[in-house]
Structure formats: C-alpha cells, structure tokens
DNA sequence: TAAAAAATCGTTTTT
DNA sequence: CGATTTTTTA
C-alpha cells in the first residue's frame, strides 16, 4: 500500500482545484456542496482512494450511498485505482444494507435473533391490516395505507407510539396510535424489522452502552455520505453518534436536488452541518462538466423560482448546445408515439439507444411508452416499477425460505400456507392463530400441534400437520445441504411449480419463468462463495432494487421515473407528461413546499441531460379510465423562452387550453353520448385548474336527464354519511353519475365521495 | 373451501 | 381502466 503514496499526485492531477481540496482533506468534518454534474461521485471515490493511500485502513472507512448500485460502482472504481482486496474491505453500501448487516451480528443485544426478517412496505401493510382486524378497527373507515404512512413518518422522526400519543388529537390519529402500538409488538414477536427499524435500531444499539458506541466509532474512523440532502433525521442521529469521537465525517449533497422530503428527508441535516461541526470545512463544487450551456441555463432559470435554497452559481465550460425541444401532443398515446419516433430518428442519426432515457413523474405513465416502443420494436428497459423481488410468485418462493429461516415470521407463513391451495383457508388460519394466542405459542407451533386444537376440522388438522412437517423436514436439512439445492427441493415439494404448470396460461408461464430465474440466480449466488447462507441471500434480496441490476451492455432505451434518474446522466433526456397536475403533481397545488420539491425534481430531470433535452406534454390524457383535458405544466413557462424550440408556445401564453375548455367539454360530451354507458359526461378531473365555476359550466350543457338525488348539494352544506358521520362539503366536481363531493368529516377528515354511492343526507 | 362474480378502490415518488 | 377486495354461489 505504501509504495503507492507517491502516486497521490496522479489522483489529484485530473481534478480541478476545489475537487482537489475536497479529495485531499483527511481529518475533520467536511461539507461538500456539489452542484449537479460537478463530479461529486468522482470526488467521493478519489477521497476514499486518497485516504487509503495515506494509510487509512480500508475497513475503517464507512461510505454510505443512496443505492446499492452506487456503492458497487464506487467499490469498482476503488478496485481499479488500488486493488480489489482493499476495495472489498471498505464498508460501502446503503444505510439500510450496512446497518442490517451490523444488526444481524448484534441482534441479541436488542432482543431480536440474528435471523430476523426484513419487511418491506407491502409486508408492513399486510401486518397493519391484520392488526386492524385484531383491534376491530374498520379498514373501510380508516385507510390502512394512510395509517402505514403515518406510522412510518413517525418512525422517520424518531417518534414512538408513546410520543405520538401525546400529540394525537383527531380520532384518526388516536386509531393510529392503537395500531402503531400493536404493530410494533407484532413485529417484535415475529422477529421482524421494517425498513425504518433498520435505522432506528441502529440508534438504539449505539445508545446501549459506551462500549458498543466506541466499538463502532473505532470501526468507522472515516465516514463519507453521498446524497446527504436526502437523509432523514434518524440517519442524521446515527451519523452524529458515530462521528462524535473522531469527527472525520465528510458529507456530499446538493440541496437543489433534495427530492425525498416526503419520505422523511430533512433539509436541516445539510443546513445544520456547520452548526454541528463548527470547525468543519465547506467546499463548493460549482463547475458542471456534464451539460451544455443551454441546459444549464434552463435548469438555473427553473430552480431560481424556489425560495428555499442555498445560493450557488453553477457554470460550465461546455459548448452552447442545441435549444431544448418542447412538443405538444394530442393525447398520451400520440405522445408516446411521438417519443418513439424521435428515438428512432436520433438513433438513425447515430445516437446509441442506451444514451437515451425517457423520464416521467408516475410509474403508470410507462405503459403507453412501452406499448409504442414495442410497436416499433425499439429495445427498451423499464427501471423500477414493479421490481422482480416484489412480484407475487417471487415473494411466495422467498417466503418459503423466510419461514425456514425465521419460524416466527407469520407474514411469510400466512402468505404461503395456502399457496398452492392446501385446504387451509381463512377460517382454519383464524382458528390456528386464536389457538396460538391462547396457548402463548407462535402460529407455526400451533400448526405443529394442530391435533390439540378443538375448533379445527379434521381435514384442516391433517393439512396443518402436513405443512408443518414439510417445513420442519427442510429446516433440519439446512446444515447438511447446500442452500440452493435445499431451496429448489423445498419449492418443488411445495407444489408451487406444479400449480403454475397446471394453470398454463400466459400469465402463469411468466410466473413459472420468474421462479426458475430466481432459482438459477440462487445457484449462481451460492456457487460464487460457499460461505454464503440462505440468510445472506434473503438479506440481499429484501434490500435489493431492480435498479441495482441495470445492464449497460445492451443498447436499450431506459424508461424510469424522475426519482429513479437521480445520480444518472444521458446524452438525450426526454421528459414526458409536462402537464399541470401531473408534473407538478396535483397535490403540490396546495402547498408551497411540495411545489418546491416538484420543482427540484424537474431540476434533477433537466440536469441529467448532457447534450439534448426534449419535453413533451399532452392535451388529453387517459386517467382513471377516462379522458381528462390537460394544461401544459407551469414549469415550462419558467424556462427562458430563448432557450426553447417550442412551436406551440402560444398555447401557454394565449391560454388556449382554458379558453377552449368549455367548447372541448361540450364536444367531448357529445361524442361520448353515442355510447350509452355510464360514462356519458366526460368528468372534470382537472377542475381545480379551470377558472370557470364548475356547477354553472355544467348545468348549462348538461340536460338533467340523470336522476340524481344529490343534485342540489352546495359547497358549505352540512351532510350526514352512513359510516363517516357528519361533515361539511368543501368542494364539488364532476357531473352526472361521476359527480363527486369533497367532504370534511368531523371524525375521519377529508374524503372524496362519489355522490352516486355516498347517499349523503343534508342536515342544514 | 374455492372459484366465480360483483363491488370498490385508487395514483406520486422508494431505501 | 385495472387491480384488489368482498360477496355469492357451488
């Protein structure tokens, strides 16, 4: 290692002065404010290399990244610059994966066992639903989704259910407290942690004793954090604890690219860095190496509309570049076709397809794009969306293995017990689980002693014993059989494969393929290193994302959300769906903060482009299975017009959309009339952007041929709902059978109701 | 108990 | 519209 010290100069040579300063800073806190495309990843990597070359031991370095892929890339580059062994011994990974690893080895100290399961958002939701059933809380009245979100956001703020109890004043919040409490108990009892626990338990671990704290402070003498602007308060606390002794913490971030506030990311983390480390140094990287002057100017002109931001001046020596194309399309299908056509043209001109990315705000938008790409046989890859490991059949297979490893994992157990059908339906499970609770044993144990259960039918008893027997048989083989063979045999005996073979539809053969692919992946995994266990595999899969296995060797166009695009760059970026309500998303209409976050997301999107940008929007878009009229995004107006090639710009300033709205609605209602379905009157999803008051607008063109008991409802009316109780109408939208009311209920808060179903009674 | 039919929802973004 | 949940029926 030492012999390479004299190559220090080599590492620094290709860096600009600021980058050099950042790289060669060894001891003490360091904040790097790094603008988009300023080479921050490069600096981070060179800094790790520099540390190692200055005799810092690789295993004393903790490098926390936002994705597993970023960590892998970093290791790869370190290996190139030093050697593979050193690179492998650096602790590089995401917060979640590194801490999960540590928590496994220290599990007992926190009252878990090392084989704890990791629950993702779907598992969380399923636990919450069970808990709600148990507590007899109506899932109709209180959305499990919403409860999940509140629980998670509390955990992100380090608030326990006890803390939340103090501030919970609405009936909804009080229910959340109940569920929260029971949820935590359930997870603990099933030896499981959710994603938030992986961070929270790390704080708990480090707070356990000075001995433990020092152990990890000394293990991680040098800490580097990428994407610091997107860390939450829990992560902040962990870092503070770890860095306290040696103060060697280097964080890199760009407040302008903070796009995960909704997930608990707290911008204070970056703003308070100087307060927390008064002796810390701050370095700004402001030269952009990625984009053309035009793209950079456009990005800057957009982001300057945000009030909350750290002043900075991003500049570039790159050439001026082409204007940014903006194209209006008739509807989302035409938009997708247009994009496919543009991709073809660019490709014919010599641009590689893998240098093109299409970005969109919501995953749902990928469908139209995929169709048009398939139609033209353009090779593409969708990143994100439904991840491989979130597919039903894959989760089923993994649940068999989870149950093998962690017998307490009820989620896994309930998931697979009747998959394939074994004659153990809801009734049997309820009996089994009630018996388990009564006896104070786990659910799996109550399967084992099913014959003692008086409520269980003979058939179900037999099936329970048989199922438990099968799992136990394989559990005993764990130590003596190679993991991949064990898994394969278990899955074969489970009957899962047989089941899909028998169904033999397109869908089931897809699923079969996926299962085989998983089994192949497992044998590759275990053959690479015979130290690895099934537990390691589960750990890896539960924290894996599709995004991590992106294959750049093939020439394919990339499709992904704007969020997923963070940290990436392409020659050509296409952003689809530049429409009010979609991007920025509808909710941001009501909150300045959310609007600013949307704008930062747009900034992220724009700054992904090296050479060319194309922005598209549609006049009409299918939403909820019906046509909705769209208005171009206000973000388009925020880009200096001289930077745009925008033939339809008039449409923005002349406000064509709004003026023609009435006529459009009338015309579309006429054409829809032909089909005598309940979709007669094209509803107005976008009404909040419509300046014309809805009610008047419709009463004129909508002959009241529809029987509607609630036609006379007005904003401000006090109404009674059969299950939600009393509330006041705060908004009305839509017409005919699709007419909806926004009602603020005393008990459950804001609800959007279809008048056709809701049967509201006017009280005042 | 399980399959088929009907009803009810719901859309951000993800480690 | 499509996915998921609830209800009905065999």
Tab-separated table of C-alpha atoms (C1' of nucleotides) in Angstrom, chain A residues 140 263 361 363 427-428 545 564 587 624, chain B residues 1-2 8-15:
chain	number	residue	atom	x	y	z
A	140	UNK	CA	-63.268	0.983	5.365
A	263	UNK	CA	-40.031	10.091	2.812
A	361	UNK	CA	-43.432	11.523	-12.949
A	363	UNK	CA	-44.890	4.776	-12.945
A	427	UNK	CA	-61.360	-19.961	8.793
A	428	UNK	CA	-58.667	-22.503	9.579
A	545	UNK	CA	-33.953	-2.994	-6.116
A	564	UNK	CA	-35.001	6.884	-10.153
A	587	UNK	CA	-51.056	17.830	-4.539
A	624	UNK	CA	-58.803	6.586	-14.177
B	1	DT	C1'	-63.213	-24.218	0.893
B	2	DA	C1'	-62.633	-22.395	-3.538
B	8	DT	C1'	-64.867	-0.858	-4.657
B	9	DC	C1'	-60.992	1.487	-4.694
B	10	DG	C1'	-57.290	4.239	-6.242
B	11	DT	C1'	-52.075	7.400	-8.409
B	12	DT	C1'	-46.909	10.044	-6.564
B	13	DT	C1'	-42.154	9.360	-5.940
B	14	DT	C1'	-38.607	4.249	-2.877
B	15	DT	C1'	-34.402	2.579	0.680
